[in-house]
Coordinates of C-alpha atoms in Angstrom, one line a residue:
X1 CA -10.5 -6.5 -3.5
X2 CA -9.9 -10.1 -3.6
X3 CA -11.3 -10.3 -7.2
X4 CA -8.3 -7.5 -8.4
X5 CA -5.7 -8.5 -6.3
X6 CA -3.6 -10.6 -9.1
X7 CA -3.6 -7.3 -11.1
X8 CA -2.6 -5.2 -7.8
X9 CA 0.1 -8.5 -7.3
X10 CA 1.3 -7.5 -10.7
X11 CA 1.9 -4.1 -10.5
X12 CA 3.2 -4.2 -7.4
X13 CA 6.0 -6.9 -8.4
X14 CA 7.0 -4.7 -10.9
X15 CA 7.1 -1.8 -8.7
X16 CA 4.5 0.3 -9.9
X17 CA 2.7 2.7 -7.9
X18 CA -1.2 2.9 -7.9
X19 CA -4.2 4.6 -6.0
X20 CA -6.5 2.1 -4.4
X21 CA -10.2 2.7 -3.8
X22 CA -12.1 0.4 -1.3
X23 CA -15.6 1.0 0.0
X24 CA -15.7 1.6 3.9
X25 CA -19.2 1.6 4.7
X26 CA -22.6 1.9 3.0
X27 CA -26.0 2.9 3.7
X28 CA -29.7 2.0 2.1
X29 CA -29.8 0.6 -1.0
X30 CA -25.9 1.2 -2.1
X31 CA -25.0 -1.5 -4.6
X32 CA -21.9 -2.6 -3.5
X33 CA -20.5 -3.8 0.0
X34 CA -17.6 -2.5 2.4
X35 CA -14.4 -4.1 0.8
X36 CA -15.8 -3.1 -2.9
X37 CA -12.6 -2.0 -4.3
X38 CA -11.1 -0.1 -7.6
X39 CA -7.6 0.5 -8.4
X40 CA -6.2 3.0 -10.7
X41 CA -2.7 1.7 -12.5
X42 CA -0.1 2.4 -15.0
X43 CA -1.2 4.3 -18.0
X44 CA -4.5 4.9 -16.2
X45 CA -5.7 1.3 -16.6
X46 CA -8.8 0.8 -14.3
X47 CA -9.6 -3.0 -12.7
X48 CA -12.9 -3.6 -10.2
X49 CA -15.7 -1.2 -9.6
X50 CA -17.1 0.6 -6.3
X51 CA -20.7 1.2 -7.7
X52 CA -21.5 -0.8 -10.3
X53 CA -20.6 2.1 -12.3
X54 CA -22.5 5.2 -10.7
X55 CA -19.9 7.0 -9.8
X56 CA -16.5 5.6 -11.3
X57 CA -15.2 8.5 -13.5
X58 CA -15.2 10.6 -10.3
X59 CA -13.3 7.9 -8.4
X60 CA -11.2 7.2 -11.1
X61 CA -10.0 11.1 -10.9
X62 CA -9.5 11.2 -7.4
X63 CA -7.6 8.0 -7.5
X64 CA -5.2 10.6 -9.8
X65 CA -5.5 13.1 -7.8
X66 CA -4.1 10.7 -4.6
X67 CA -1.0 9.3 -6.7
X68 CA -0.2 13.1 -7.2
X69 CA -0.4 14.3 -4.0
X70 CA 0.1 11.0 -1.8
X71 CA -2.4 12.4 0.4
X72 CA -5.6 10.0 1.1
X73 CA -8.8 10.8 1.0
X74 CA -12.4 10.2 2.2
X75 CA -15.7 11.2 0.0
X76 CA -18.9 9.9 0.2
X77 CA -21.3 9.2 -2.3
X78 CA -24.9 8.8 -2.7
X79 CA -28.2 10.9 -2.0
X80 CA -28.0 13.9 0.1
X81 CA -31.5 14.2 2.5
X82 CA -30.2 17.8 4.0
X83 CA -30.0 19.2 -0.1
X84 CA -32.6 16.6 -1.6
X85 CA -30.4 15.7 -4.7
X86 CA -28.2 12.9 -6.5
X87 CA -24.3 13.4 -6.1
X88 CA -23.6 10.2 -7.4
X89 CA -25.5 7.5 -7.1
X90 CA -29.2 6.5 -8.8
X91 CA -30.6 3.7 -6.5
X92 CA -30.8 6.1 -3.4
X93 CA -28.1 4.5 -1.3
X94 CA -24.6 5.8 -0.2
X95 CA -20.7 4.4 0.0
X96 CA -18.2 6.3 1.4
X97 CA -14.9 4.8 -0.3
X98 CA -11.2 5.5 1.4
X99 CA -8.6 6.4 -1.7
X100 CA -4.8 5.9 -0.9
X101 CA -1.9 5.8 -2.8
X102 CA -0.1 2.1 -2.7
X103 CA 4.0 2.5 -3.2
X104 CA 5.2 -1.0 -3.6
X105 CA 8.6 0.9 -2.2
X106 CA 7.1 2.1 0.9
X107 CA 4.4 -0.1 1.2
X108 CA 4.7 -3.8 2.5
X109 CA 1.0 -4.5 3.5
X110 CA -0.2 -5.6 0.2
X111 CA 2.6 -7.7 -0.8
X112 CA 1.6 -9.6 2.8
X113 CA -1.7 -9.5 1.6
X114 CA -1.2 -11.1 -1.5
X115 CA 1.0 -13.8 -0.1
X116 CA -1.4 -14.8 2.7
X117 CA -4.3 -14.8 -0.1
X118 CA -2.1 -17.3 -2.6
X119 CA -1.4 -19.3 0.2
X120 CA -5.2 -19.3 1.3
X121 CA -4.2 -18.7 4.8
X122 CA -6.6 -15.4 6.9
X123 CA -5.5 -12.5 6.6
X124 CA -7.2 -8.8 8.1
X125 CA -6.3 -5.2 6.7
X126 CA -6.7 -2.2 9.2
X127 CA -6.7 1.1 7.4
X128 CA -6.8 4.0 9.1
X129 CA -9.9 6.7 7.4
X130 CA -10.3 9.2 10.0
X131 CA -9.3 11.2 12.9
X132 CA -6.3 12.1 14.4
X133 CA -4.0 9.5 13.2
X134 CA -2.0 9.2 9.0
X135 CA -5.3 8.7 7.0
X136 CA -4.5 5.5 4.7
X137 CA -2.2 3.9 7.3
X138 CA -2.3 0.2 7.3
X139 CA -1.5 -3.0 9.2
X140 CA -2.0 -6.5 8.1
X141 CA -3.4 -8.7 10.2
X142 CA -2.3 -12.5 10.9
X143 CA -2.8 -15.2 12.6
X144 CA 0.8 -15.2 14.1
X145 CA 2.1 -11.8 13.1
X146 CA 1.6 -7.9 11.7
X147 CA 3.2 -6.1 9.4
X148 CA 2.8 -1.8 8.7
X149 CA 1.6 0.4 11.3
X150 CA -1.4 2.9 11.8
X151 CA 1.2 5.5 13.5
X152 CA 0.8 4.5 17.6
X153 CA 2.0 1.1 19.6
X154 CA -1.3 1.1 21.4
X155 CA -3.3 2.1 18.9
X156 CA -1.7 -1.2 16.6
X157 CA -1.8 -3.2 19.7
X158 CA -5.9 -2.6 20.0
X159 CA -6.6 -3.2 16.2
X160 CA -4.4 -6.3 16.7
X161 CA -6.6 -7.5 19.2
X162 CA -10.1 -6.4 17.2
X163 CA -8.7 -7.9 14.5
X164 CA -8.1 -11.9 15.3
X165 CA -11.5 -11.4 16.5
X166 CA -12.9 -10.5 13.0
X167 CA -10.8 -12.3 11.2
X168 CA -12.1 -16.1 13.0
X169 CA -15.4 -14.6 11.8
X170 CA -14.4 -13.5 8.4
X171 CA -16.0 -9.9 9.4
X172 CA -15.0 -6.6 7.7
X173 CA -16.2 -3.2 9.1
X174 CA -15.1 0.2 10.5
X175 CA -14.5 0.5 14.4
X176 CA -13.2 3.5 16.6
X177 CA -10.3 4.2 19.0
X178 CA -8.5 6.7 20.7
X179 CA -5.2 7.9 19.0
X180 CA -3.0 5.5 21.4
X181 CA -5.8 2.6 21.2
X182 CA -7.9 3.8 23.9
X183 CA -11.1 1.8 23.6
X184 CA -13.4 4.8 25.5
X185 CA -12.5 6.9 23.2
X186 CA -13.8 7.1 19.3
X187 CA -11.8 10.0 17.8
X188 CA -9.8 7.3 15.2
X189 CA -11.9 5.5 12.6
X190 CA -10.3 2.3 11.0
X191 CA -11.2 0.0 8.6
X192 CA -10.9 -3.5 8.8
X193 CA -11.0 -5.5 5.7
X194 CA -11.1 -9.1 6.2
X195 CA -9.7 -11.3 3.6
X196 CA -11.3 -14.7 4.8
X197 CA -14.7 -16.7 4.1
X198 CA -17.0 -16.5 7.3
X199 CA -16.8 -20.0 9.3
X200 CA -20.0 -22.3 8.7
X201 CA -22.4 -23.4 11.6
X202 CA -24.0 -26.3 11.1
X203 CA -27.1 -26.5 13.2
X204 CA -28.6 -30.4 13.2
X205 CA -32.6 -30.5 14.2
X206 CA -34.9 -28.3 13.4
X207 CA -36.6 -28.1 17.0
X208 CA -37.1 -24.9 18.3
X209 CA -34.4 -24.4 20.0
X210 CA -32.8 -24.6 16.2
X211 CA -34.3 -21.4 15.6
X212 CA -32.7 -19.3 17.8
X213 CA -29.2 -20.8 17.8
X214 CA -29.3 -20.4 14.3
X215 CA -30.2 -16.5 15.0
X216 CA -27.2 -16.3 17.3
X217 CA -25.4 -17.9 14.9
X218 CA -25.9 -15.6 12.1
X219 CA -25.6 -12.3 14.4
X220 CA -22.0 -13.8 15.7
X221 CA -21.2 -13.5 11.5
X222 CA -21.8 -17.5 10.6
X223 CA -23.1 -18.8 7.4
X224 CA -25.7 -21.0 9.3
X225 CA -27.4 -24.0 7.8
X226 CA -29.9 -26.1 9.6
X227 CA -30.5 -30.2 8.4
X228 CA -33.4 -32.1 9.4
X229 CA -34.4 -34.8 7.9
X230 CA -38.4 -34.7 8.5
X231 CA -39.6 -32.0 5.7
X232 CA -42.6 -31.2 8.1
X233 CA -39.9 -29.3 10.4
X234 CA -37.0 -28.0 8.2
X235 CA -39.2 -25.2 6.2
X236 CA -36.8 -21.9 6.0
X237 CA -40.4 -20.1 7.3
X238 CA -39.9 -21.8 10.9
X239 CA -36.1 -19.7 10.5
X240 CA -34.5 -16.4 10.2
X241 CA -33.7 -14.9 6.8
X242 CA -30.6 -15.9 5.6
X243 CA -30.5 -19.0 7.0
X244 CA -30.3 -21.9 5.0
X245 CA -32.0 -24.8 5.8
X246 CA -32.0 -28.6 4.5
X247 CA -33.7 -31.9 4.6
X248 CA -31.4 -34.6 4.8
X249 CA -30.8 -37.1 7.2
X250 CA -28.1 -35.4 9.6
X251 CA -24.6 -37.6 8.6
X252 CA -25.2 -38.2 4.9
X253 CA -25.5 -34.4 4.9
X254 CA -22.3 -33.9 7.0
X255 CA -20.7 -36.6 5.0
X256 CA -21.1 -34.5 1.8
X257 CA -20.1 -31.1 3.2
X258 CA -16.5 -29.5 3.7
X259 CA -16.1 -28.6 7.5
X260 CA -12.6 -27.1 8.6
X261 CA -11.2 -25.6 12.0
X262 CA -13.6 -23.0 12.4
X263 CA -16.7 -25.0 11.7
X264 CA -19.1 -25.1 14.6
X265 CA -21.3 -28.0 14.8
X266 CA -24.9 -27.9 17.1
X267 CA -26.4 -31.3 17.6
X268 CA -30.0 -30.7 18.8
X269 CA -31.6 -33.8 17.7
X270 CA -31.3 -35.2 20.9
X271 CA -33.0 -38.6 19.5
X272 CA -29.9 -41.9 18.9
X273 CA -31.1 -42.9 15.3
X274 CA -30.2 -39.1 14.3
X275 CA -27.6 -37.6 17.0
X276 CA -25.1 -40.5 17.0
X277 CA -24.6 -41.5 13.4
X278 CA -24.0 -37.6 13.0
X279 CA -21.4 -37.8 15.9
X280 CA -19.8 -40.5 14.8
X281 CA -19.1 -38.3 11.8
X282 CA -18.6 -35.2 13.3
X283 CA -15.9 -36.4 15.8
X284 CA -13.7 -37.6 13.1
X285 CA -13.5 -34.6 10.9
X286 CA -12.0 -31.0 11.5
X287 CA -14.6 -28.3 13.4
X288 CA -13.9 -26.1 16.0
X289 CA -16.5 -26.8 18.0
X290 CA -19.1 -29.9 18.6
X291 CA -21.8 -29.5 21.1
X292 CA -24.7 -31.9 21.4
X293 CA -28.0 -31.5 23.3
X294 CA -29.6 -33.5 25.9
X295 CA -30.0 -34.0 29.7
X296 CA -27.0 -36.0 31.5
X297 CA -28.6 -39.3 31.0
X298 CA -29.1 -38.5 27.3
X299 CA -25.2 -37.8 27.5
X300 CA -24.9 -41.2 29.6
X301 CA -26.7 -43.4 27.2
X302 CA -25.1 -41.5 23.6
X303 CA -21.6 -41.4 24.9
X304 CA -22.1 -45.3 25.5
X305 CA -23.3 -46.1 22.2
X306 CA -20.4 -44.0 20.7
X307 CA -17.9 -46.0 22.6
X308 CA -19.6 -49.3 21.5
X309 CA -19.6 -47.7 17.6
X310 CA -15.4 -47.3 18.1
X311 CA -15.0 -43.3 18.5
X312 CA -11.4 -43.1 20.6
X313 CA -11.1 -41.3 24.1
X314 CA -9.8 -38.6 22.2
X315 CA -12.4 -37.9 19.6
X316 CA -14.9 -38.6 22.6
X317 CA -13.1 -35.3 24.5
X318 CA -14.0 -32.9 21.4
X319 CA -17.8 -33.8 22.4
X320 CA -19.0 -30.5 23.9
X321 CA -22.5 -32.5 25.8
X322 CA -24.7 -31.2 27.4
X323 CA -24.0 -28.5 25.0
X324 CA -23.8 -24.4 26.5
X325 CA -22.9 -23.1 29.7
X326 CA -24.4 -23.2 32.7
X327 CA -26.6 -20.0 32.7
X328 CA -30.0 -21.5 34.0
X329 CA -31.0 -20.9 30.6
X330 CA -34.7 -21.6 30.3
X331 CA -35.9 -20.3 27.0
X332 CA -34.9 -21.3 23.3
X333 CA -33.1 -17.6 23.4
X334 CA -31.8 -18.2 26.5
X335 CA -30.7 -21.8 25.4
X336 CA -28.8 -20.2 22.5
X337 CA -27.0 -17.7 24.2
X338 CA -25.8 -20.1 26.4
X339 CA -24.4 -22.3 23.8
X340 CA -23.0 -18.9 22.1
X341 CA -21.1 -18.3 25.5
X342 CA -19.2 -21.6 24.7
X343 CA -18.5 -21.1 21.2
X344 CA -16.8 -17.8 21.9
X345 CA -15.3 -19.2 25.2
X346 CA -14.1 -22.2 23.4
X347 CA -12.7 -20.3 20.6
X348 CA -10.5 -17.5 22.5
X349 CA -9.9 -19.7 25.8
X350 CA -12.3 -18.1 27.8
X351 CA -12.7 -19.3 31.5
X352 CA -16.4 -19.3 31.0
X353 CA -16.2 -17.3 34.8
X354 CA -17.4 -13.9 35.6
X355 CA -15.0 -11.2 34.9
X356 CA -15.5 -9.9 38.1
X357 CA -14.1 -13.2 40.0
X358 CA -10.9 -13.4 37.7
X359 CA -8.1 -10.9 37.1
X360 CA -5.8 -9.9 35.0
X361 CA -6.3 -8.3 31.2
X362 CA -9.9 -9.1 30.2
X363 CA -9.1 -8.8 26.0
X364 CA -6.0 -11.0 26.2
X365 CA -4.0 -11.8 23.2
X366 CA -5.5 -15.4 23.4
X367 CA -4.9 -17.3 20.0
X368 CA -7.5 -20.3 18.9
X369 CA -6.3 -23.7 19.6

């Protein structure tokens, strides 16, 4: 939807209603992604595609269909295993897409949407698409504040909460609640569309350990890359799919690459002609988290040799070293789970403690630092 949402901005200044079809989830080979959108306008004028152009025309009249009757609506479309034939789409996948009717008089999600979006600030969309709660609801999703409701306090107060979540990962997917929020229940579907690149981890070594942090990484909803600078070590074979992976010395590489408050930043290099150059970068530039690896003494001798190279007390404290928490990890798994513990911890507050030695609500409202 981001690549229509000037021509949705303009219609909706000018106060003109439209249907708005956005993909909610997918299966096999379906050619598009969840947050694939279409919208219908004035004089039937048609901007951004679902399928790829599979099943359009029968979007395009249901999209008519919703302006008329302002009721939303739910279809699926793809390849039917029960009846063995094609209802819509020829590559053998399936969407299901959520059709709604956007009043720019009624409706003051999308001109939040659009704002947040100009201003390039994160911004989530919940939409209800199922179950006992207004089909086509919606609640925007920021950092600070909401605006719309899906028809319950609770059940706002829960997506709220989901939301920031997804949002700090750029993530968009469906997830299910009781009418009133109730998180044991799954009777409510909603959508959650999020309008915000996924944060970057920036994994530095390509040891062993590297390869399992950077799976962690990529499950958690990162864009991972992993720099080494000995070619022998950084081959994309030694990591998961998806993962991209560099050879570089460690700081040049940093020093040409963007990093902003949600960056992560996993120094595993554990060797001074690498780790502290790197730091010395790293501590001086925005991230959300910077965690280096290394026994105590390692910690000893490179926070030394930092202190000699100028870094400040304060850029020193960002230093998350020896990197994880203390699980008695053993394992290159158990290693990255353990440093995955203090990502999330670090990035919602989290005590770190067992939930069973603290009180209190468990999924506080706890914003990032």
């Amino acid at each position: 939807m981001r690549e229509i949402l000037p021509a949705l901005s303009g219609w909706y200044a000018a106060g003109a209603p439209f249907g708005l079809a956005t993909v909610v989830a997918v299966s096999r080979s379906a050619p598009r992604e969840p947050g694939a959108a279409m919208a219908v306008g004035p004089d039937d004028e048609v901007v951004g595609s679902v399928s790829g152009g599979c099943v359009e025309g029968a979007v395009f009249e249901l999209a008519r269909e919703v302006m008329a009757s302002g009721r939303a609506r739910l279809e699926t479309f793809g390849y039917s295993d029960a009846d063995a034939f094609a209802v819509g789409l020829t590559c053998g996948g399936e969407i299901t897409v959520l059709v709604r009717a956007v009043d720019p008089a009624r409706d003051a999600v999308l001109g939040e949407v659009a704002d947040a979006v100009a201003a390039h600030q994160p911004v989530i969309v919940a939409t209800v698409t199922d179950g006992p709660a207004p089909r086509g609801a919606t609640l925007a999703v920021r950092p600070d504040r909401t605006v719309g409701t899906l028809g319950t306090a609770g059940l706002d107060a829960a997506v709220t909460a989901d939301a920031r979540g997804e949002l700090a990962l750029g993530a968009t997917g469906l997830r299910h609640y009781g009418p009133r929020g109730q998180r044991r229940e799954d009777s409510v579907t909603v959508f959650l569309h999020s309008f915000a690149p996924p944060p970057r981890m920036l994994v530095f070594g390509a040891i062993d350990y590297a390869a399992a942090v950077a799976g962690i990484g990529a499950f958690l909803g990162y864009r991972v890359t992993v720099c080494d600078a000995r070619p022998v070590f950084a081959s994309p074979r030694r990591f998961p799919d998806g993962v991209e992976v560099v050879v570089d010395w460690p700081h040049r590489y940093l020093r040409g690459t963007d990093t902003d408050g949600r960056t992560v930043i996993c120094v595993l290099t554990h060797d001074p002609k690498f780790d502290v150059p790197l730091l010395e970068e790293a501590l001086r530039r925005p991230a959300a988290y910077i965690g280096a690896m290394g026994s105590r003494r390692t910690h000893e001798d490179r926070h030394r040799r930092l202190t000699e190279a100028g870094l400040t007390a304060p850029e020193l404290s960002r230093l998350r070293s020896p990197i994880g928490l203390d699980l008695g990890a053993r394992t290159p798994e158990e290693v990255a789970v353990s440093v995955a513990a203090e990502i999330i911890a670090q990035r919602w507050n989290g005590t770190g403690a067992p939930l069973s030695s603290t009180t209190g609500t468990i999924h506080g409202d706890r914003h990032q630092d």
